[in-house]
Amino acid sequence: AIEEADFLAIDGEFSGISDGPSVSALTNGFDTPEERYQKLKKHSMDFLLFQFGLCTFKYDLTESKYIMKSFNFYIFPKPFNRTSPDVKFVCQSSSIDFLANQGFDFNKVFRNGIPYLNQEEERQLREQYDEKRSQANGVGSLSYVSPSAAKCPVTIPEDQKKFIEKVVERIEDLLQNEESTSLELEPCTGKVDEEERKRREQQKQAKEQEELKDAVGFSRVIHALANSGKLVVGHNMLLDIMHTIHQFYCPLPEVSAFAVFLILLNLAGNVLGGRLLDTKLMASTQPFKDLINNTSLAELEKRLKETPFSPPKVESAEGFPSYDTASEQLHEAGYDAYITGLCFISMANFLGSFLSPPKNHVSARSQLMEPFFNKLFLMRVMDIPYLNLEGPDLQPKRDHVLYVTFPKEWKTSDLYQLFSAFGNIQVSWIDDTSAFVSLSQPEQVQIAVNTSKYAESYRIQTYAEYVEKKREEKRQAKRKWMEDGWKEADEKRLKTQATPYVLQKKMLFGK
Amino acid sequence: AIEEADFLAIDGEFSGISDGPSVSALTNGFDTPEERYQKLKKHSMDFLLFQFGLCTFKYDLTESKYIMKSFNFYIFPKPFNRTSPDVKFVCQSSSIDFLANQGFDFNKVFRNGIPYLNQEEERQLREQYDEKRSQANGVGSLSYVSPSAAKCPVTIPEDQKKFIEKVVERIEDLLQNEESTSLELEPCTGKVDEEERKRREQQKQAKEQEELKDAVGFSRVIHALANSGKLVVGHNMLLDIMHTIHQFYCPLPEVSAFAVFLILLNLAGNVLGGRLLDTKLMASTQPFKDLINNTSLAELEKRLKETPFSPPKVESAEGFPSYDTASEQLHEAGYDAYITGLCFISMANFLGSFLSPPKNHVSARSQLMEPFFNKLFLMRVMDIPYLNLEGPDLQPKRDHVLYVTFPKEWKTSDLYQLFSAFGNIQVSWIDDTSAFVSLSQPEQVQIAVNTSKYAESYRIQTYAEYVEKKREEKRQAKRKWMEDGWKEADEKRLKTQATPYVLQKKMLFGK
């Protein structure tokens, strides 16, 4: 389905969203892309992505419609064997309760969920198999290892059971029969010629390969996405992408500012398809922005059926479940992926109306899509609409923004009162004792800072001063870290971690 | 069922066991009761007790049999309202997979689980209700608060809907009809006499009480256990008890050595029934110890049906599900509680055979039970069989035990080799680089310590030296803590936390 598709749509359901602050505190209006990434990494990665929805869309030229195949994968890190990782994940009651109200089937996750391994775990398991095999070859063949070498009771192969049982029976007879004192047993060393040995070896290897495939499990779907080079569409997809990387590829690394960019490049090029497109960002960008009021997935899907948009022609492939958008099954990952795909098709086709002559169908590969590629929507950031995977992020002027600290008893109304002389203001809470306050005029900033100089209960700084202070704190923390004798360890870590991302960057820029 | 019962049996199922070391490392053979408590507290309390089994057993004298009522409670901390705690809990894949294989119904937990509140949460919710009520009384009555005072849209009471709809209709007519310019509405201020107001107030309070009860939810069952003063029987029940306290009573406090004892006293007297009895401990104690090889619950239940024991006569009460021990439903909490009760009855009755004249039925209140009361089995501790809730713990001589540290490459075989001159030894791993080694003769200890003095790769100390070093570390940590200026905070904390336990101790000793 992936191979034949024109584009793919994805969606994930998680066991929770935030194990720290409330979601509103997690997404401050003046987060930088790096800060947002760091917050989500810190507070969201211990949850489990336990349902992955994938919809493939293939355009049928002769019928002028899309053929869709939808998949709902239930995911669970079932331990593969005694030495495999015993994953612990966090559940958030409110998220679980929300999904329960949507009729989510938790038994399917926990009883029948598909296992997965990240790249390092897969490598380790392969090594384990290789080691076992080379050990077995060293002492002949594993099937004929002496029992005393094994740490646990030997399992008798099915085809040898009868033979063994007969021997045991004869020995028991000997022990019970007081008259007999000896017993001659048939030789029982395996007599297998070279050809038979090879055949068995091959059989065993084939079985091991199957076991390995089963253990890698759902990660194989992610690898297939990665190798396809196809456009992958999601709605407000930053968290989906982060979880996908974290769970099926490698734990998200600690990063400094620039590394975020490199990692996300790596992610876009390597882990999920060739290019990403976020329908929430697309709907928030011109020419759609002025036509669409509400960009939540359900509302967007409804809006895009009405003029000036047209409902897309999509049909389920034979043997695949069909979804009815009239009776919503929102928050099943497969359904959400499906309507994300519908939204993308409607918006893509709408762009065709600006061409001369106008076109009814615009393909996922059209140049018209390029402005929307590889930009992930940043939820609730006021002046940076997206995280750019292909270049430096936007650096908005924040010369009208103040950083204000105050006693923890203060409420939003206290801030409105403090700034009542300055007309309209916007408040973005950071924590109990600080917030960003944006004024309507940058010229007012210096007045506000000056008048606060003699205040005792609160303090006002410019956004630039705030950024400089943060940077200085980081520099000092780093210096202290180095002085504490971690320099060597640090260098070692950087050497092993940073290389793949740097290489990846080159590869991508070389394309 | 609790009120009429002669004794109660309980069992819990959890979302995981250990979020740190493996269970074997969690339970070192030379843990002290305090160490074991601290480890379980640190590594097991973030999991959820999500199924609680309760079986009540009432003896029917005329029929000479027990009548049993079994209950399986599915537990889930569903958030009660927007301000209620959004509990996060950890799931361990291996535990979840184990329960899934037993046919555990996760949908019942997450969709229909009964909520609960601990004592502090219940207090806070009561306060919220009280505050709301006194606010409402302050401005007359909540039903008649002006809409502008509310922060969210006003809900129209059912009995006023018709009236409001009619008014809305007439206003819409006015707006659409270009000819009319005014409209006279009927007066709509509520006219309620004092009596009606009181009636409504009472109705509202009754509804609030119901809501509160629902929110306290399963904790009410625990309160009923606590108030019953009945004997509560469990099998290897330390973790069940700790989770029960932690989840439904108060988060387990950080404690110093003696406080463990006080807290567990508090626990025994206050949270669960009057007395606890652990069937695993009972089965491991004389006269049962020599008759019973395997004290795992399933094996114990089987053994206690055979001579010299007799299968107990137990019947389900009318309308209650009956369990069949022939087709096991092991690891459903209600079933496990049931067979725990069966084991207790068999063992209790067996003690009657030593009386003259012998008795077939020994009640849960018999003096013969006293040696087994309030002692919780300590799993895999070599020389301290139980944690004593009613007095100081056993202090075994460990003068044959060595504390050995070594490079992390060492395996058990290296230790056997090192001590090969000393005959039989037992190794209890602490972590990668240390273990306890117990020798068969205490006299060998000094020889081992002396011969190790010039060794470079490993180090041997006596157990006494090890304990003294640990104590010194604790003393230093405490001193540092005090010096760091936390003294004041500490005193405050102790004042508020310690009081109830001390009081409780007096109450219990006074009984």
PDB file of N, CA and C in Angstrom, chain A residues 183-235:
ATOM      1  N   LEU A 183      22.308 -52.772  32.365  1.00  0.00           N
ATOM      2  CA  LEU A 183      21.387 -52.542  31.266  1.00  0.00           C
ATOM      3  C   LEU A 183      22.180 -51.956  30.104  1.00  0.00           C
ATOM      4  N   GLU A 184      21.984 -52.524  28.929  1.00  0.00           N
ATOM      5  CA  GLU A 184      22.716 -51.980  27.786  1.00  0.00           C
ATOM      6  C   GLU A 184      21.786 -51.093  26.954  1.00  0.00           C
ATOM      7  N   LEU A 185      22.167 -49.843  26.819  1.00  0.00           N
ATOM      8  CA  LEU A 185      21.329 -48.907  26.071  1.00  0.00           C
ATOM      9  C   LEU A 185      21.835 -48.779  24.635  1.00  0.00           C
ATOM     10  N   GLU A 186      20.917 -48.486  23.711  1.00  0.00           N
ATOM     11  CA  GLU A 186      21.324 -48.227  22.324  1.00  0.00           C
ATOM     12  C   GLU A 186      22.128 -46.937  22.269  1.00  0.00           C
ATOM     13  N   PRO A 187      23.004 -46.844  21.319  1.00  0.00           N
ATOM     14  CA  PRO A 187      23.747 -45.576  21.197  1.00  0.00           C
ATOM     15  C   PRO A 187      22.765 -44.439  20.891  1.00  0.00           C
ATOM     16  N   CYS A 188      22.982 -43.269  21.493  1.00  0.00           N
ATOM     17  CA  CYS A 188      22.030 -42.190  21.265  1.00  0.00           C
ATOM     18  C   CYS A 188      22.695 -40.902  20.797  1.00  0.00           C
ATOM     19  N   THR A 189      23.947 -40.969  20.399  1.00  0.00           N
ATOM     20  CA  THR A 189      24.575 -39.786  19.822  1.00  0.00           C
ATOM     21  C   THR A 189      23.951 -39.531  18.451  1.00  0.00           C
ATOM     22  N   GLY A 190      23.613 -38.258  18.196  1.00  0.00           N
ATOM     23  CA  GLY A 190      22.995 -37.932  16.925  1.00  0.00           C
ATOM     24  C   GLY A 190      23.926 -38.293  15.768  1.00  0.00           C
ATOM     25  N   LYS A 191      23.412 -39.039  14.811  1.00  0.00           N
ATOM     26  CA  LYS A 191      24.252 -39.366  13.648  1.00  0.00           C
ATOM     27  C   LYS A 191      23.673 -38.651  12.456  1.00  0.00           C
ATOM     28  N   VAL A 192      24.262 -37.533  12.131  1.00  0.00           N
ATOM     29  CA  VAL A 192      23.712 -36.708  11.071  1.00  0.00           C
ATOM     30  C   VAL A 192      24.825 -36.412  10.086  1.00  0.00           C
ATOM     31  N   ASP A 193      24.604 -36.631   8.793  1.00  0.00           N
ATOM     32  CA  ASP A 193      25.663 -36.333   7.826  1.00  0.00           C
ATOM     33  C   ASP A 193      25.729 -34.832   7.579  1.00  0.00           C
ATOM     34  N   GLU A 194      26.761 -34.424   6.864  1.00  0.00           N
ATOM     35  CA  GLU A 194      27.055 -33.004   6.669  1.00  0.00           C
ATOM     36  C   GLU A 194      25.882 -32.277   6.005  1.00  0.00           C
ATOM     37  N   GLU A 195      25.281 -32.957   5.019  1.00  0.00           N
ATOM     38  CA  GLU A 195      24.195 -32.323   4.288  1.00  0.00           C
ATOM     39  C   GLU A 195      23.004 -32.041   5.207  1.00  0.00           C
ATOM     40  N   GLU A 196      22.646 -33.071   6.011  1.00  0.00           N
ATOM     41  CA  GLU A 196      21.531 -32.927   6.940  1.00  0.00           C
ATOM     42  C   GLU A 196      21.817 -31.814   7.943  1.00  0.00           C
ATOM     43  N   ARG A 197      23.080 -31.756   8.413  1.00  0.00           N
ATOM     44  CA  ARG A 197      23.476 -30.737   9.379  1.00  0.00           C
ATOM     45  C   ARG A 197      23.250 -29.343   8.773  1.00  0.00           C
ATOM     46  N   LYS A 198      23.681 -29.172   7.523  1.00  0.00           N
ATOM     47  CA  LYS A 198      23.533 -27.883   6.845  1.00  0.00           C
ATOM     48  C   LYS A 198      22.067 -27.514   6.694  1.00  0.00           C
ATOM     49  N   ARG A 199      21.251 -28.526   6.312  1.00  0.00           N
ATOM     50  CA  ARG A 199      19.834 -28.276   6.110  1.00  0.00           C
ATOM     51  C   ARG A 199      19.199 -27.772   7.425  1.00  0.00           C
ATOM     52  N   ARG A 200      19.566 -28.469   8.529  1.00  0.00           N
ATOM     53  CA  ARG A 200      19.008 -28.060   9.814  1.00  0.00           C
ATOM     54  C   ARG A 200      19.465 -26.656  10.204  1.00  0.00           C
ATOM     55  N   GLU A 201      20.746 -26.408   9.952  1.00  0.00           N
ATOM     56  CA  GLU A 201      21.318 -25.083  10.244  1.00  0.00           C
ATOM     57  C   GLU A 201      20.529 -24.000   9.525  1.00  0.00           C
ATOM     58  N   GLN A 202      20.270 -24.260   8.229  1.00  0.00           N
ATOM     59  CA  GLN A 202      19.539 -23.269   7.423  1.00  0.00           C
ATOM     60  C   GLN A 202      18.119 -23.071   7.938  1.00  0.00           C
ATOM     61  N   GLN A 203      17.488 -24.197   8.286  1.00  0.00           N
ATOM     62  CA  GLN A 203      16.138 -24.123   8.835  1.00  0.00           C
ATOM     63  C   GLN A 203      16.114 -23.253  10.076  1.00  0.00           C
ATOM     64  N   LYS A 204      17.122 -23.483  10.936  1.00  0.00           N
ATOM     65  CA  LYS A 204      17.200 -22.750  12.187  1.00  0.00           C
ATOM     66  C   LYS A 204      17.402 -21.260  11.927  1.00  0.00           C
ATOM     67  N   GLN A 205      18.281 -20.964  10.968  1.00  0.00           N
ATOM     68  CA  GLN A 205      18.525 -19.553  10.653  1.00  0.00           C
ATOM     69  C   GLN A 205      17.274 -18.878  10.117  1.00  0.00           C
ATOM     70  N   ALA A 206      16.541 -19.615   9.277  1.00  0.00           N
ATOM     71  CA  ALA A 206      15.306 -19.047   8.717  1.00  0.00           C
ATOM     72  C   ALA A 206      14.320 -18.749   9.834  1.00  0.00           C
ATOM     73  N   LYS A 207      14.244 -19.678  10.818  1.00  0.00           N
ATOM     74  CA  LYS A 207      13.328 -19.470  11.941  1.00  0.00           C
ATOM     75  C   LYS A 207      13.765 -18.248  12.766  1.00  0.00           C
ATOM     76  N   GLU A 208      15.077 -18.128  12.975  1.00  0.00           N
ATOM     77  CA  GLU A 208      15.586 -16.977  13.721  1.00  0.00           C
ATOM     78  C   GLU A 208      15.254 -15.669  13.019  1.00  0.00           C
ATOM     79  N   GLN A 209      15.388 -15.685  11.689  1.00  0.00           N
ATOM     80  CA  GLN A 209      15.068 -14.472  10.923  1.00  0.00           C
ATOM     81  C   GLN A 209      13.606 -14.092  11.116  1.00  0.00           C
ATOM     82  N   GLU A 210      12.732 -15.091  11.139  1.00  0.00           N
ATOM     83  CA  GLU A 210      11.313 -14.832  11.357  1.00  0.00           C
ATOM     84  C   GLU A 210      11.075 -14.231  12.739  1.00  0.00           C
ATOM     85  N   GLU A 211      11.740 -14.830  13.751  1.00  0.00           N
ATOM     86  CA  GLU A 211      11.609 -14.324  15.115  1.00  0.00           C
ATOM     87  C   GLU A 211      12.068 -12.876  15.202  1.00  0.00           C
ATOM     88  N   LEU A 212      13.172 -12.597  14.553  1.00  0.00           N
ATOM     89  CA  LEU A 212      13.710 -11.237  14.548  1.00  0.00           C
ATOM     90  C   LEU A 212      12.721 -10.265  13.915  1.00  0.00           C
ATOM     91  N   LYS A 213      12.161 -10.670  12.786  1.00  0.00           N
ATOM     92  CA  LYS A 213      11.169  -9.844  12.098  1.00  0.00           C
ATOM     93  C   LYS A 213       9.990  -9.548  13.015  1.00  0.00           C
ATOM     94  N   ASP A 214       9.520 -10.594  13.714  1.00  0.00           N
ATOM     95  CA  ASP A 214       8.393 -10.421  14.629  1.00  0.00           C
ATOM     96  C   ASP A 214       8.732  -9.444  15.745  1.00  0.00           C
ATOM     97  N   ALA A 215       9.981  -9.543  16.238  1.00  0.00           N
ATOM     98  CA  ALA A 215      10.389  -8.671  17.339  1.00  0.00           C
ATOM     99  C   ALA A 215      10.493  -7.222  16.867  1.00  0.00           C
ATOM    100  N   VAL A 216      11.036  -7.007  15.675  1.00  0.00           N
ATOM    101  CA  VAL A 216      11.146  -5.646  15.126  1.00  0.00           C
ATOM    102  C   VAL A 216       9.742  -5.109  14.871  1.00  0.00           C
ATOM    103  N   GLY A 217       8.825  -6.011  14.535  1.00  0.00           N
ATOM    104  CA  GLY A 217       7.397  -5.729  14.524  1.00  0.00           C
ATOM    105  C   GLY A 217       6.989  -4.458  13.818  1.00  0.00           C
ATOM    106  N   PHE A 218       6.307  -3.558  14.535  1.00  0.00           N
ATOM    107  CA  PHE A 218       5.749  -2.368  13.918  1.00  0.00           C
ATOM    108  C   PHE A 218       6.828  -1.436  13.382  1.00  0.00           C
ATOM    109  N   SER A 219       8.029  -1.501  13.944  1.00  0.00           N
ATOM    110  CA  SER A 219       9.104  -0.632  13.449  1.00  0.00           C
ATOM    111  C   SER A 219       9.329  -0.849  11.955  1.00  0.00           C
ATOM    112  N   ARG A 220       8.971  -2.043  11.454  1.00  0.00           N
ATOM    113  CA  ARG A 220       9.144  -2.314  10.028  1.00  0.00           C
ATOM    114  C   ARG A 220       8.234  -1.425   9.187  1.00  0.00           C
ATOM    115  N   VAL A 221       7.062  -1.083   9.722  1.00  0.00           N
ATOM    116  CA  VAL A 221       6.172  -0.166   9.009  1.00  0.00           C
ATOM    117  C   VAL A 221       6.826   1.218   8.927  1.00  0.00           C
ATOM    118  N   ILE A 222       7.428   1.631  10.056  1.00  0.00           N
ATOM    119  CA  ILE A 222       8.111   2.932  10.073  1.00  0.00           C
ATOM    120  C   ILE A 222       9.285   2.919   9.084  1.00  0.00           C
ATOM    121  N   HIS A 223      10.031   1.800   9.044  1.00  0.00           N
ATOM    122  CA  HIS A 223      11.126   1.704   8.073  1.00  0.00           C
ATOM    123  C   HIS A 223      10.586   1.805   6.642  1.00  0.00           C
ATOM    124  N   ALA A 224       9.446   1.181   6.408  1.00  0.00           N
ATOM    125  CA  ALA A 224       8.858   1.233   5.067  1.00  0.00           C
ATOM    126  C   ALA A 224       8.478   2.671   4.708  1.00  0.00           C
ATOM    127  N   LEU A 225       7.923   3.397   5.686  1.00  0.00           N
ATOM    128  CA  LEU A 225       7.625   4.815   5.461  1.00  0.00           C
ATOM    129  C   LEU A 225       8.905   5.557   5.100  1.00  0.00           C
ATOM    130  N   ALA A 226       9.953   5.302   5.900  1.00  0.00           N
ATOM    131  CA  ALA A 226      11.215   6.022   5.725  1.00  0.00           C
ATOM    132  C   ALA A 226      11.806   5.752   4.348  1.00  0.00           C
ATOM    133  N   ASN A 227      11.715   4.514   3.898  1.00  0.00           N
ATOM    134  CA  ASN A 227      12.323   4.149   2.621  1.00  0.00           C
ATOM    135  C   ASN A 227      11.485   4.573   1.431  1.00  0.00           C
ATOM    136  N   SER A 228      10.220   4.907   1.674  1.00  0.00           N
ATOM    137  CA  SER A 228       9.327   5.197   0.545  1.00  0.00           C
ATOM    138  C   SER A 228       9.636   6.536  -0.111  1.00  0.00           C
ATOM    139  N   GLY A 229      10.147   7.483   0.660  1.00  0.00           N
ATOM    140  CA  GLY A 229      10.372   8.812   0.111  1.00  0.00           C
ATOM    141  C   GLY A 229       9.082   9.546  -0.213  1.00  0.00           C
ATOM    142  N   LYS A 230       7.945   9.047   0.277  1.00  0.00           N
ATOM    143  CA  LYS A 230       6.649   9.653  -0.046  1.00  0.00           C
ATOM    144  C   LYS A 230       6.355  10.852   0.865  1.00  0.00           C
ATOM    145  N   LEU A 231       5.412  11.680   0.401  1.00  0.00           N
ATOM    146  CA  LEU A 231       4.921  12.773   1.227  1.00  0.00           C
ATOM    147  C   LEU A 231       4.098  12.187   2.368  1.00  0.00           C
ATOM    148  N   VAL A 232       4.404  12.614   3.609  1.00  0.00           N
ATOM    149  CA  VAL A 232       3.664  12.155   4.780  1.00  0.00           C
ATOM    150  C   VAL A 232       2.904  13.339   5.362  1.00  0.00           C
ATOM    151  N   VAL A 233       1.561  13.212   5.426  1.00  0.00           N
ATOM    152  CA  VAL A 233       0.704  14.302   5.875  1.00  0.00           C
ATOM    153  C   VAL A 233       0.199  14.014   7.283  1.00  0.00           C
ATOM    154  N   GLY A 234       0.231  15.030   8.142  1.00  0.00           N
ATOM    155  CA  GLY A 234      -0.329  14.895   9.479  1.00  0.00           C
ATOM    156  C   GLY A 234      -0.989  16.192   9.882  1.00  0.00           C
ATOM    157  N   HIS A 235      -1.731  16.169  10.981  1.00  0.00           N
ATOM    158  CA  HIS A 235      -2.409  17.383  11.433  1.00  0.00           C
ATOM    159  C   HIS A 235      -1.867  17.757  12.801  1.00  0.00           C
TER     160      HIS A 235
END
